[in-house]
């Protein structure tokens, strides 16, 4: 990685830009103008769309905004570059990574349309990074591959329940896992119905991994509490018992006292701070919490941990993950990508915003934790470029 001149000066400029953005008024999702095409275009994760909107709204070296981040939700298609680049909006980490791969000229197979096509649309050169809340590579994680996963925040994934229901506020991991594996239909005597979120979601990929189930097994009808196989034909996916829901939308639990669904603690915090975020950054976060409340969880032999403590994400929560911006490994030396994302001195890792007279990390304001030292490949410092994969 080359030496960057972002550092302390970059952080000051970014903080000033954030203040100017806030005074200009709230900015909704996606670039504010249909013709606001920027150097770096990103798509993908619902989990990190808000924090990347904040960064894109603020990061403007030499007075020019660099990062355009397109939400997972919204009207479709989107147009990401001045020439061509009209394609279906990618909804979730998996879809975002697919769009990035197609942008690099890969053939995604299936019905996408051939090399450089995503969901039937030509997208070569149309995306520069993918937002991802999960690692899409092998087990164990790799240090070589066509794509580099650059972490910037730490998230916790909790179980959301209806705050007005009787499902306990604190449960064990084993209880949750037994429900999602369809072994149990109740927790502490209370009937429980597990909900699924969209299949392309990084949160769903992370959650199913922790639960010990796979999307392939669900599609085969192996988990009848989630989906049922009507025709015993492996080519026909099992039909969900209840419609899959958009991730981090707690309104699905409104008046559904016995339903549960995985939910990002980072998103829950951001949705709790909509007024502060709008004032400080000029970004509008949609509060979709509804009647949802996050549940404390206990691992075997350990004490209960809450996903959020004092309004801040608990990085000791047992179900935690890094969140990433994924870029082609061949483009790590690209000046714009390097300055924005790579290394502890990157603009994203050093970004701060003034909240009530106190400078706060932009990443933390939007609900995520921040790690400054490498623990391992899946628990890495902000800006690390060690983790890689071919998808």
mmCIF file of C-alpha atoms in Angstrom:
data_model
loop_
_atom_site.group_PDB
_atom_site.id
_atom_site.type_symbol
_atom_site.label_atom_id
_atom_site.label_comp_id
_atom_site.label_asym_id
_atom_site.label_seq_id
_atom_site.Cartn_x
_atom_site.Cartn_y
_atom_site.Cartn_z
ATOM 1 C CA UNK A 1 0.000 0.000 0.000
ATOM 2 C CA UNK A 2 1.436 3.380 -0.903
ATOM 3 C CA UNK A 3 1.720 6.242 1.581
ATOM 4 C CA UNK A 4 -1.374 8.421 1.710
ATOM 5 C CA UNK A 5 -1.702 12.025 2.838
ATOM 6 C CA UNK A 6 -5.143 11.513 4.377
ATOM 7 C CA UNK A 7 -4.294 11.040 8.061
ATOM 8 C CA UNK A 8 -4.961 13.914 10.456
ATOM 9 C CA UNK A 9 -5.534 16.506 7.740
ATOM 10 C CA UNK A 10 -7.949 14.207 5.918
ATOM 11 C CA UNK A 11 -9.920 13.648 9.104
ATOM 12 C CA UNK A 12 -10.241 17.404 9.635
ATOM 13 C CA UNK A 13 -11.392 17.949 6.053
ATOM 14 C CA UNK A 14 -13.883 15.115 6.352
ATOM 15 C CA UNK A 15 -15.280 16.505 9.600
ATOM 16 C CA UNK A 16 -15.707 19.888 7.929
ATOM 17 C CA UNK A 17 -17.440 18.278 4.974
ATOM 18 C CA UNK A 18 -19.800 16.468 7.307
ATOM 19 C CA UNK A 19 -20.749 19.738 8.941
ATOM 20 C CA UNK A 20 -21.407 21.342 5.570
ATOM 21 C CA UNK A 21 -23.457 18.357 4.452
ATOM 22 C CA UNK A 22 -25.594 18.533 7.571
ATOM 23 C CA UNK A 23 -26.287 22.241 7.089
ATOM 24 C CA UNK A 24 -27.315 21.541 3.501
ATOM 25 C CA UNK A 25 -30.183 19.378 4.724
ATOM 26 C CA UNK A 26 -30.929 15.654 4.815
ATOM 27 C CA UNK A 27 -29.744 13.512 1.924
ATOM 28 C CA UNK A 28 -31.797 10.478 1.034
ATOM 29 C CA UNK A 29 -30.416 7.178 -0.205
ATOM 30 C CA UNK A 30 -28.369 7.003 -3.406
ATOM 31 C CA UNK A 31 -26.598 10.045 -4.840
ATOM 32 C CA UNK A 32 -28.840 13.079 -4.472
ATOM 33 C CA UNK A 33 -28.883 13.796 -8.204
ATOM 34 C CA UNK A 34 -29.601 11.308 -10.970
ATOM 35 C CA UNK A 35 -26.548 12.668 -12.782
ATOM 36 C CA UNK A 36 -24.258 12.713 -9.727
ATOM 37 C CA UNK A 37 -21.805 10.123 -11.028
ATOM 38 C CA UNK A 38 -18.709 9.695 -8.856
ATOM 39 C CA UNK A 39 -15.330 7.984 -9.051
ATOM 40 C CA UNK A 40 -16.276 5.048 -6.809
ATOM 41 C CA UNK A 41 -19.672 3.391 -7.105
ATOM 42 C CA UNK A 42 -20.827 0.772 -4.611
ATOM 43 C CA UNK A 43 -23.845 -1.512 -4.231
ATOM 44 C CA UNK A 44 -24.924 -4.352 -1.964
ATOM 45 C CA UNK A 45 -25.510 -4.681 1.759
ATOM 46 C CA UNK A 46 -28.593 -3.278 3.481
ATOM 47 C CA UNK A 47 -26.672 -3.456 6.778
ATOM 48 C CA UNK A 48 -24.022 -0.914 5.808
ATOM 49 C CA UNK A 49 -25.913 1.246 3.324
ATOM 50 C CA UNK A 50 -26.551 4.046 5.829
ATOM 51 C CA UNK A 51 -22.985 4.421 7.071
ATOM 52 C CA UNK A 52 -21.723 4.404 3.486
ATOM 53 C CA UNK A 53 -24.323 7.042 2.592
ATOM 54 C CA UNK A 54 -22.867 9.117 5.414
ATOM 55 C CA UNK A 55 -19.355 8.611 4.127
ATOM 56 C CA UNK A 56 -20.335 9.290 0.516
ATOM 57 C CA UNK A 57 -22.167 12.441 1.539
ATOM 58 C CA UNK A 58 -19.146 13.753 3.415
ATOM 59 C CA UNK A 59 -15.945 12.569 1.786
ATOM 60 C CA UNK A 60 -15.050 15.250 -0.737
ATOM 61 C CA UNK A 61 -11.302 15.768 -1.183
ATOM 62 C CA UNK A 62 -10.675 18.926 -3.196
ATOM 63 C CA UNK A 63 -14.397 19.677 -2.947
ATOM 64 C CA UNK A 64 -15.495 16.744 -5.121
ATOM 65 C CA UNK A 65 -17.521 13.836 -3.738
ATOM 66 C CA UNK A 66 -15.864 10.524 -4.511
ATOM 67 C CA UNK A 67 -18.107 7.711 -3.225
ATOM 68 C CA UNK A 68 -21.587 6.969 -4.589
ATOM 69 C CA UNK A 69 -23.309 4.245 -2.571
ATOM 70 C CA UNK A 70 -26.576 2.839 -3.885
ATOM 71 C CA UNK A 71 -28.969 1.413 -1.299
ATOM 72 C CA UNK A 72 -30.147 -2.182 -1.233
ATOM 73 C CA UNK A 73 -33.721 -0.913 -1.123
ATOM 74 C CA UNK A 74 -35.424 1.474 -3.519
ATOM 75 C CA UNK A 75 -36.643 1.810 -7.062
ATOM 76 C CA UNK A 76 -35.056 -0.323 -9.744
ATOM 77 C CA UNK A 77 -33.192 -0.166 -12.083
ATOM 78 C CA UNK A 78 -30.355 2.151 -11.067
ATOM 79 C CA UNK A 79 -27.815 4.013 -13.228
ATOM 80 C CA UNK A 80 -24.343 4.200 -11.707
ATOM 81 C CA UNK A 81 -22.174 5.768 -14.416
ATOM 82 C CA UNK A 82 -22.661 8.474 -17.022
ATOM 83 C CA UNK A 83 -22.502 6.001 -19.923
ATOM 84 C CA UNK A 84 -24.700 2.882 -19.948
ATOM 85 C CA UNK A 85 -24.697 1.103 -16.531
ATOM 86 C CA UNK A 86 -28.463 0.757 -16.076
ATOM 87 C CA UNK A 87 -29.183 -2.453 -14.164
ATOM 88 C CA UNK A 88 -31.434 -4.020 -11.500
ATOM 89 C CA UNK A 89 -30.692 -2.754 -8.001
ATOM 90 C CA UNK A 90 -28.640 -5.367 -6.079
ATOM 91 C CA UNK A 91 -30.395 -6.155 -2.781
ATOM 92 C CA UNK A 92 -27.957 -7.510 -0.230
ATOM 93 C CA UNK A 93 -24.306 -8.443 0.144
ATOM 94 C CA UNK A 94 -24.431 -11.478 -2.138
ATOM 95 C CA UNK A 95 -26.134 -9.563 -4.925
ATOM 96 C CA UNK A 96 -23.696 -6.679 -4.510
ATOM 97 C CA UNK A 97 -20.696 -8.977 -4.796
ATOM 98 C CA UNK A 98 -22.211 -10.604 -7.885
ATOM 99 C CA UNK A 99 -22.677 -7.190 -9.485
ATOM 100 C CA UNK A 100 -19.045 -6.332 -8.721
ATOM 101 C CA UNK A 101 -17.841 -9.595 -10.243
ATOM 102 C CA UNK A 102 -19.914 -8.973 -13.374
ATOM 103 C CA UNK A 103 -18.547 -5.431 -13.481
ATOM 104 C CA UNK A 104 -15.103 -7.035 -13.676
ATOM 105 C CA UNK A 105 -16.260 -9.046 -16.698
ATOM 106 C CA UNK A 106 -16.949 -12.358 -14.960
ATOM 107 C CA UNK A 107 -19.593 -14.807 -16.125
ATOM 108 C CA UNK A 108 -22.001 -15.389 -13.228
ATOM 109 C CA UNK A 109 -23.683 -18.285 -15.019
ATOM 110 C CA UNK A 110 -27.341 -19.172 -14.744
ATOM 111 C CA UNK A 111 -29.716 -16.698 -16.337
ATOM 112 C CA UNK A 112 -27.584 -13.585 -15.785
ATOM 113 C CA UNK A 113 -26.695 -13.338 -19.471
ATOM 114 C CA UNK A 114 -23.007 -14.126 -19.889
ATOM 115 C CA UNK A 115 -19.690 -12.391 -19.124
ATOM 116 C CA UNK A 116 -20.183 -8.892 -17.751
ATOM 117 C CA UNK A 117 -23.921 -9.334 -17.190
ATOM 118 C CA UNK A 118 -25.879 -9.097 -13.929
ATOM 119 C CA UNK A 119 -29.544 -10.129 -13.926
ATOM 120 C CA UNK A 120 -29.766 -9.661 -17.682
ATOM 121 C CA UNK A 121 -28.054 -6.261 -17.802
ATOM 122 C CA UNK A 122 -24.589 -5.388 -19.103
ATOM 123 C CA UNK A 123 -22.656 -3.988 -16.140
ATOM 124 C CA UNK A 124 -18.974 -4.192 -17.056
ATOM 125 C CA UNK A 125 -17.236 -1.191 -15.491
ATOM 126 C CA UNK A 126 -20.389 -0.183 -13.599
ATOM 127 C CA UNK A 127 -19.383 -0.949 -9.977
ATOM 128 C CA UNK A 128 -16.144 -0.251 -8.120
ATOM 129 C CA UNK A 129 -16.881 -1.830 -4.749
ATOM 130 C CA UNK A 130 -19.492 -3.974 -3.049
ATOM 131 C CA UNK A 131 -20.820 -3.428 0.444
ATOM 132 C CA UNK A 132 -20.798 -6.768 2.253
ATOM 133 C CA UNK A 133 -21.798 -7.765 5.774
ATOM 134 C CA UNK A 134 -20.438 -11.284 5.338
ATOM 135 C CA UNK A 135 -17.353 -13.017 3.986
ATOM 136 C CA UNK A 136 -18.125 -14.849 0.772
ATOM 137 C CA UNK A 137 -14.950 -16.907 0.639
ATOM 138 C CA UNK A 138 -13.858 -20.362 1.746
ATOM 139 C CA UNK A 139 -13.382 -21.966 5.143
ATOM 140 C CA UNK A 140 -10.774 -21.398 6.449
ATOM 141 C CA UNK A 141 -10.606 -17.810 5.178
ATOM 142 C CA UNK A 142 -8.097 -17.024 2.445
ATOM 143 C CA UNK A 143 -5.303 -14.508 1.938
ATOM 144 C CA UNK A 144 -5.301 -14.874 -1.853
ATOM 145 C CA UNK A 145 -8.098 -14.207 -4.296
ATOM 146 C CA UNK A 146 -9.483 -11.892 -6.951
ATOM 147 C CA UNK A 147 -11.365 -9.772 -4.407
ATOM 148 C CA UNK A 148 -10.212 -8.137 -1.181
ATOM 149 C CA UNK A 149 -12.549 -7.729 1.780
ATOM 150 C CA UNK A 150 -11.612 -4.489 3.538
ATOM 151 C CA UNK A 151 -13.187 -4.329 7.016
ATOM 152 C CA UNK A 152 -14.246 -1.021 8.493
ATOM 153 C CA UNK A 153 -16.646 -1.905 11.321
ATOM 154 C CA UNK A 154 -17.759 -4.591 13.741
ATOM 155 C CA UNK A 155 -21.412 -5.634 13.888
ATOM 156 C CA UNK A 156 -23.387 -7.895 16.204
ATOM 157 C CA UNK A 157 -26.337 -9.918 14.935
ATOM 158 C CA UNK A 158 -29.024 -10.392 17.534
ATOM 159 C CA UNK A 159 -32.413 -12.033 17.626
ATOM 160 C CA UNK A 160 -35.329 -9.612 17.350
ATOM 161 C CA UNK A 161 -38.590 -10.364 19.143
ATOM 162 C CA UNK A 162 -41.796 -8.378 19.644
ATOM 163 C CA UNK A 163 -41.293 -6.238 22.736
ATOM 164 C CA UNK A 164 -44.940 -6.818 23.712
ATOM 165 C CA UNK A 165 -44.745 -10.614 23.499
ATOM 166 C CA UNK A 166 -43.736 -13.254 26.033
ATOM 167 C CA UNK A 167 -40.555 -14.521 24.387
ATOM 168 C CA UNK A 168 -37.839 -14.060 27.051
ATOM 169 C CA UNK A 169 -35.563 -11.032 26.869
ATOM 170 C CA UNK A 170 -32.543 -13.302 27.466
ATOM 171 C CA UNK A 171 -32.080 -16.741 25.930
ATOM 172 C CA UNK A 172 -29.313 -19.194 25.136
ATOM 173 C CA UNK A 173 -27.692 -19.692 21.757
ATOM 174 C CA UNK A 174 -28.782 -23.338 21.891
ATOM 175 C CA UNK A 175 -32.431 -22.301 22.251
ATOM 176 C CA UNK A 176 -32.224 -20.087 19.167
ATOM 177 C CA UNK A 177 -30.389 -22.713 17.146
ATOM 178 C CA UNK A 178 -32.896 -25.433 18.043
ATOM 179 C CA UNK A 179 -35.735 -23.212 16.814
ATOM 180 C CA UNK A 180 -34.052 -22.409 13.481
ATOM 181 C CA UNK A 181 -33.139 -26.081 12.997
ATOM 182 C CA UNK A 182 -36.811 -26.906 13.613
ATOM 183 C CA UNK A 183 -36.119 -29.105 16.653
ATOM 184 C CA UNK A 184 -38.207 -26.877 18.942
ATOM 185 C CA UNK A 185 -41.347 -24.824 18.398
ATOM 186 C CA UNK A 186 -41.253 -22.996 21.735
ATOM 187 C CA UNK A 187 -38.871 -21.110 24.023
ATOM 188 C CA UNK A 188 -39.635 -21.187 27.746
ATOM 189 C CA UNK A 189 -43.136 -22.443 26.968
ATOM 190 C CA UNK A 190 -43.847 -19.694 24.417
ATOM 191 C CA UNK A 191 -44.637 -20.723 20.851
ATOM 192 C CA UNK A 192 -42.039 -19.335 18.442
ATOM 193 C CA UNK A 193 -42.172 -18.861 14.664
ATOM 194 C CA UNK A 194 -38.797 -18.188 12.988
ATOM 195 C CA UNK A 195 -38.706 -15.784 10.035
ATOM 196 C CA UNK A 196 -36.274 -15.773 7.109
ATOM 197 C CA UNK A 197 -34.769 -12.723 5.425
ATOM 198 C CA UNK A 198 -33.847 -12.366 1.745
ATOM 199 C CA UNK A 199 -31.516 -15.091 0.491
ATOM 200 C CA UNK A 200 -28.945 -12.661 -0.983
ATOM 201 C CA UNK A 201 -28.477 -10.989 2.397
ATOM 202 C CA UNK A 202 -25.074 -11.139 4.057
ATOM 203 C CA UNK A 203 -26.864 -11.144 7.394
ATOM 204 C CA UNK A 204 -28.800 -14.255 6.367
ATOM 205 C CA UNK A 205 -25.591 -15.933 5.171
ATOM 206 C CA UNK A 206 -23.962 -15.145 8.531
ATOM 207 C CA UNK A 207 -27.026 -16.272 10.492
ATOM 208 C CA UNK A 208 -27.490 -19.587 8.699
ATOM 209 C CA UNK A 209 -23.802 -20.301 9.205
ATOM 210 C CA UNK A 210 -24.168 -19.797 12.938
ATOM 211 C CA UNK A 211 -27.392 -21.820 13.043
ATOM 212 C CA UNK A 212 -25.752 -24.719 11.206
ATOM 213 C CA UNK A 213 -28.168 -24.735 8.281
ATOM 214 C CA UNK A 214 -27.732 -23.934 4.596
ATOM 215 C CA UNK A 215 -29.828 -22.284 1.924
ATOM 216 C CA UNK A 216 -29.544 -25.469 -0.140
ATOM 217 C CA UNK A 217 -31.040 -27.496 2.709
ATOM 218 C CA UNK A 218 -33.843 -24.970 3.124
ATOM 219 C CA UNK A 219 -34.625 -25.194 -0.601
ATOM 220 C CA UNK A 220 -34.792 -28.983 -0.321
ATOM 221 C CA UNK A 221 -37.404 -28.663 2.412
ATOM 222 C CA UNK A 222 -35.143 -30.050 5.152
ATOM 223 C CA UNK A 223 -36.435 -27.473 7.655
ATOM 224 C CA UNK A 224 -40.209 -27.635 7.603
ATOM 225 C CA UNK A 225 -40.596 -24.818 10.128
ATOM 226 C CA UNK A 226 -39.014 -22.498 7.537
ATOM 227 C CA UNK A 227 -40.117 -23.848 4.150
ATOM 228 C CA UNK A 228 -42.018 -26.838 2.797
ATOM 229 C CA UNK A 229 -41.324 -28.970 -0.255
ATOM 230 C CA UNK A 230 -44.576 -29.433 -2.159
ATOM 231 C CA UNK A 231 -43.436 -31.745 -4.970
ATOM 232 C CA UNK A 232 -40.285 -33.646 -3.863
ATOM 233 C CA UNK A 233 -38.504 -32.182 -6.885
ATOM 234 C CA UNK A 234 -34.986 -30.929 -5.984
ATOM 235 C CA UNK A 235 -35.133 -28.558 -8.956
ATOM 236 C CA UNK A 236 -38.087 -26.748 -7.387
ATOM 237 C CA UNK A 237 -37.160 -24.814 -4.236
ATOM 238 C CA UNK A 238 -39.289 -25.379 -1.155
ATOM 239 C CA UNK A 239 -41.773 -22.576 -0.526
ATOM 240 C CA UNK A 240 -41.259 -20.430 2.592
ATOM 241 C CA UNK A 241 -44.002 -20.874 5.191
ATOM 242 C CA UNK A 242 -44.008 -17.098 5.607
ATOM 243 C CA UNK A 243 -42.760 -14.574 3.065
ATOM 244 C CA UNK A 244 -39.089 -13.747 3.383
ATOM 245 C CA UNK A 245 -38.626 -10.258 4.776
ATOM 246 C CA UNK A 246 -36.178 -7.444 4.111
ATOM 247 C CA UNK A 247 -33.369 -7.574 6.632
ATOM 248 C CA UNK A 248 -33.369 -5.161 9.581
ATOM 249 C CA UNK A 249 -37.058 -4.342 9.197
ATOM 250 C CA UNK A 250 -38.607 -4.816 12.628
ATOM 251 C CA UNK A 251 -42.058 -3.798 11.439
ATOM 252 C CA UNK A 252 -42.553 -7.405 10.305
ATOM 253 C CA UNK A 253 -42.926 -8.209 14.015
ATOM 254 C CA UNK A 254 -45.673 -5.634 14.592
ATOM 255 C CA UNK A 255 -48.584 -7.476 16.238
ATOM 256 C CA UNK A 256 -46.781 -10.788 15.606
ATOM 257 C CA UNK A 257 -46.021 -11.628 19.222
ATOM 258 C CA UNK A 258 -44.507 -15.063 18.600
ATOM 259 C CA UNK A 259 -42.256 -14.348 15.623
ATOM 260 C CA UNK A 260 -38.479 -13.886 15.699
ATOM 261 C CA UNK A 261 -35.974 -12.704 13.093
ATOM 262 C CA UNK A 262 -32.221 -11.935 13.008
ATOM 263 C CA UNK A 263 -31.375 -8.215 13.178
ATOM 264 C CA UNK A 264 -28.153 -6.207 12.958
ATOM 265 C CA UNK A 265 -27.336 -4.386 16.190
ATOM 266 C CA UNK A 266 -25.512 -1.737 14.155
ATOM 267 C CA UNK A 267 -28.647 -1.084 12.124
ATOM 268 C CA UNK A 268 -30.777 -1.079 15.285
ATOM 269 C CA UNK A 269 -28.544 1.617 16.805
ATOM 270 C CA UNK A 270 -28.557 3.715 13.621
ATOM 271 C CA UNK A 271 -32.343 3.474 13.441
ATOM 272 C CA UNK A 272 -32.454 4.622 17.071
ATOM 273 C CA UNK A 273 -30.347 7.687 16.239
ATOM 274 C CA UNK A 274 -32.127 9.050 13.174
ATOM 275 C CA UNK A 275 -32.394 12.628 14.462
ATOM 276 C CA UNK A 276 -28.767 12.827 15.601
ATOM 277 C CA UNK A 277 -27.498 11.303 12.362
ATOM 278 C CA UNK A 278 -29.594 13.659 10.222
ATOM 279 C CA UNK A 279 -28.377 16.700 12.155
ATOM 280 C CA UNK A 280 -24.739 15.658 12.180
ATOM 281 C CA UNK A 281 -24.336 14.185 8.695
ATOM 282 C CA UNK A 282 -27.286 15.241 6.556
ATOM 283 C CA UNK A 283 -28.233 11.592 5.985
ATOM 284 C CA UNK A 284 -31.741 10.251 6.499
ATOM 285 C CA UNK A 285 -31.894 6.817 8.130
ATOM 286 C CA UNK A 286 -35.299 5.119 8.044
ATOM 287 C CA UNK A 287 -36.456 3.888 11.445
ATOM 288 C CA UNK A 288 -37.838 0.419 10.707
ATOM 289 C CA UNK A 289 -37.608 -0.996 14.227
ATOM 290 C CA UNK A 290 -41.360 -1.094 14.790
ATOM 291 C CA UNK A 291 -42.131 -3.254 17.826
ATOM 292 C CA UNK A 292 -38.812 -5.110 17.633
ATOM 293 C CA UNK A 293 -36.488 -5.520 20.604
ATOM 294 C CA UNK A 294 -33.134 -7.299 20.576
ATOM 295 C CA UNK A 295 -32.597 -10.312 22.817
ATOM 296 C CA UNK A 296 -29.652 -11.022 25.091
ATOM 297 C CA UNK A 297 -27.827 -14.269 24.395
ATOM 298 C CA UNK A 298 -25.756 -16.739 26.373
ATOM 299 C CA UNK A 299 -23.191 -19.159 24.988
ATOM 300 C CA UNK A 300 -22.471 -22.409 26.902
ATOM 301 C CA UNK A 301 -20.645 -21.677 30.138
ATOM 302 C CA UNK A 302 -20.787 -17.917 29.622
ATOM 303 C CA UNK A 303 -22.812 -15.041 31.013
ATOM 304 C CA UNK A 304 -25.623 -13.348 29.109
ATOM 305 C CA UNK A 305 -24.391 -10.677 26.708
ATOM 306 C CA UNK A 306 -26.567 -7.890 25.334
ATOM 307 C CA UNK A 307 -25.974 -6.838 21.705
ATOM 308 C CA UNK A 308 -26.289 -3.167 22.680
ATOM 309 C CA UNK A 309 -25.076 -1.694 25.977
ATOM 310 C CA UNK A 310 -25.704 1.954 26.802
ATOM 311 C CA UNK A 311 -26.667 2.688 23.208
ATOM 312 C CA UNK A 312 -23.346 1.324 21.907
ATOM 313 C CA UNK A 313 -22.675 -1.947 20.091
ATOM 314 C CA UNK A 314 -21.217 -4.608 22.386
ATOM 315 C CA UNK A 315 -18.188 -6.019 20.547
ATOM 316 C CA UNK A 316 -18.125 -8.921 23.047
ATOM 317 C CA UNK A 317 -21.540 -10.179 21.887
ATOM 318 C CA UNK A 318 -21.076 -13.817 20.800
ATOM 319 C CA UNK A 319 -22.587 -13.417 17.313
ATOM 320 C CA UNK A 320 -20.404 -10.699 15.852
ATOM 321 C CA UNK A 321 -18.867 -10.106 12.445
ATOM 322 C CA UNK A 322 -16.763 -7.660 10.513
ATOM 323 C CA UNK A 323 -18.460 -5.611 7.793
ATOM 324 C CA UNK A 324 -16.625 -4.859 4.574
ATOM 325 C CA UNK A 325 -16.176 -2.942 1.401
ATOM 326 C CA UNK A 326 -15.077 -5.458 -1.249
ATOM 327 C CA UNK A 327 -12.831 -4.342 -4.108
ATOM 328 C CA UNK A 328 -11.000 -6.140 -6.917
ATOM 329 C CA UNK A 329 -7.576 -7.150 -5.598
ATOM 330 C CA UNK A 330 -6.031 -5.891 -8.835
ATOM 331 C CA UNK A 331 -7.290 -2.386 -8.013
ATOM 332 C CA UNK A 332 -6.010 -2.053 -4.438
ATOM 333 C CA UNK A 333 -3.404 0.415 -5.691
ATOM 334 C CA UNK A 334 -6.062 2.579 -7.364
ATOM 335 C CA UNK A 335 -5.557 5.998 -5.793
ATOM 336 C CA UNK A 336 -9.238 6.604 -5.038
ATOM 337 C CA UNK A 337 -9.791 3.140 -3.507
ATOM 338 C CA UNK A 338 -6.566 3.382 -1.500
ATOM 339 C CA UNK A 339 -7.347 6.800 -0.040
ATOM 340 C CA UNK A 340 -10.955 5.982 0.776
ATOM 341 C CA UNK A 341 -10.740 2.454 2.185
ATOM 342 C CA UNK A 342 -7.307 0.920 2.772
ATOM 343 C CA UNK A 343 -5.257 1.151 5.935
ATOM 344 C CA UNK A 344 -5.861 2.599 9.372
ATOM 345 C CA UNK A 345 -5.187 6.048 7.899
ATOM 346 C CA UNK A 346 -7.908 5.741 5.242
ATOM 347 C CA UNK A 347 -10.604 8.382 5.029
ATOM 348 C CA UNK A 348 -13.294 5.929 6.163
ATOM 349 C CA UNK A 349 -11.337 4.620 9.160
ATOM 350 C CA UNK A 350 -10.418 8.124 10.344
ATOM 351 C CA UNK A 351 -13.701 9.888 9.618
ATOM 352 C CA UNK A 352 -15.227 11.839 12.500
ATOM 353 C CA UNK A 353 -18.312 13.980 12.971
ATOM 354 C CA UNK A 354 -19.180 16.638 15.531
ATOM 355 C CA UNK A 355 -22.067 15.595 17.758
ATOM 356 C CA UNK A 356 -23.007 18.116 20.418
ATOM 357 C CA UNK A 357 -19.536 19.613 20.474
ATOM 358 C CA UNK A 358 -17.765 16.243 20.649
ATOM 359 C CA UNK A 359 -16.022 14.528 17.755
ATOM 360 C CA UNK A 360 -17.305 10.996 17.218
ATOM 361 C CA UNK A 361 -16.240 8.306 14.800
ATOM 362 C CA UNK A 362 -18.569 8.251 11.792
ATOM 363 C CA UNK A 363 -18.488 4.453 11.876
ATOM 364 C CA UNK A 364 -19.572 4.380 15.523
ATOM 365 C CA UNK A 365 -22.240 7.060 15.043
ATOM 366 C CA UNK A 366 -23.922 4.743 12.539
ATOM 367 C CA UNK A 367 -23.951 1.943 15.109
ATOM 368 C CA UNK A 368 -20.857 -0.143 14.426
ATOM 369 C CA UNK A 369 -17.880 -0.981 16.579
ATOM 370 C CA UNK A 370 -14.364 -0.248 15.410
ATOM 371 C CA UNK A 371 -11.330 -2.518 15.726
ATOM 372 C CA UNK A 372 -7.821 -1.043 15.640
ATOM 373 C CA UNK A 373 -5.765 -4.252 15.844
ATOM 374 C CA UNK A 374 -5.860 -7.540 13.955
ATOM 375 C CA UNK A 375 -7.057 -10.571 15.905
ATOM 376 C CA UNK A 376 -7.433 -12.944 12.966
ATOM 377 C CA UNK A 377 -8.620 -12.745 9.365
ATOM 378 C CA UNK A 378 -12.306 -12.546 10.310
ATOM 379 C CA UNK A 379 -11.657 -10.153 13.199
ATOM 380 C CA UNK A 380 -9.398 -7.593 11.602
ATOM 381 C CA UNK A 381 -8.449 -3.959 12.026
ATOM 382 C CA UNK A 382 -10.183 -1.220 10.081
ATOM 383 C CA UNK A 383 -8.636 -0.930 6.629
ATOM 384 C CA UNK A 384 -6.854 -4.308 6.626
ATOM 385 C CA UNK A 385 -6.288 -5.800 3.171
ATOM 386 C CA UNK A 386 -5.378 -9.352 4.227
ATOM 387 C CA UNK A 387 -8.727 -11.121 3.687
ATOM 388 C CA UNK A 388 -9.441 -12.256 0.143
ATOM 389 C CA UNK A 389 -11.678 -14.551 -1.904
ATOM 390 C CA UNK A 390 -12.659 -15.268 -5.485
ATOM 391 C CA UNK A 391 -16.290 -14.263 -4.944
#
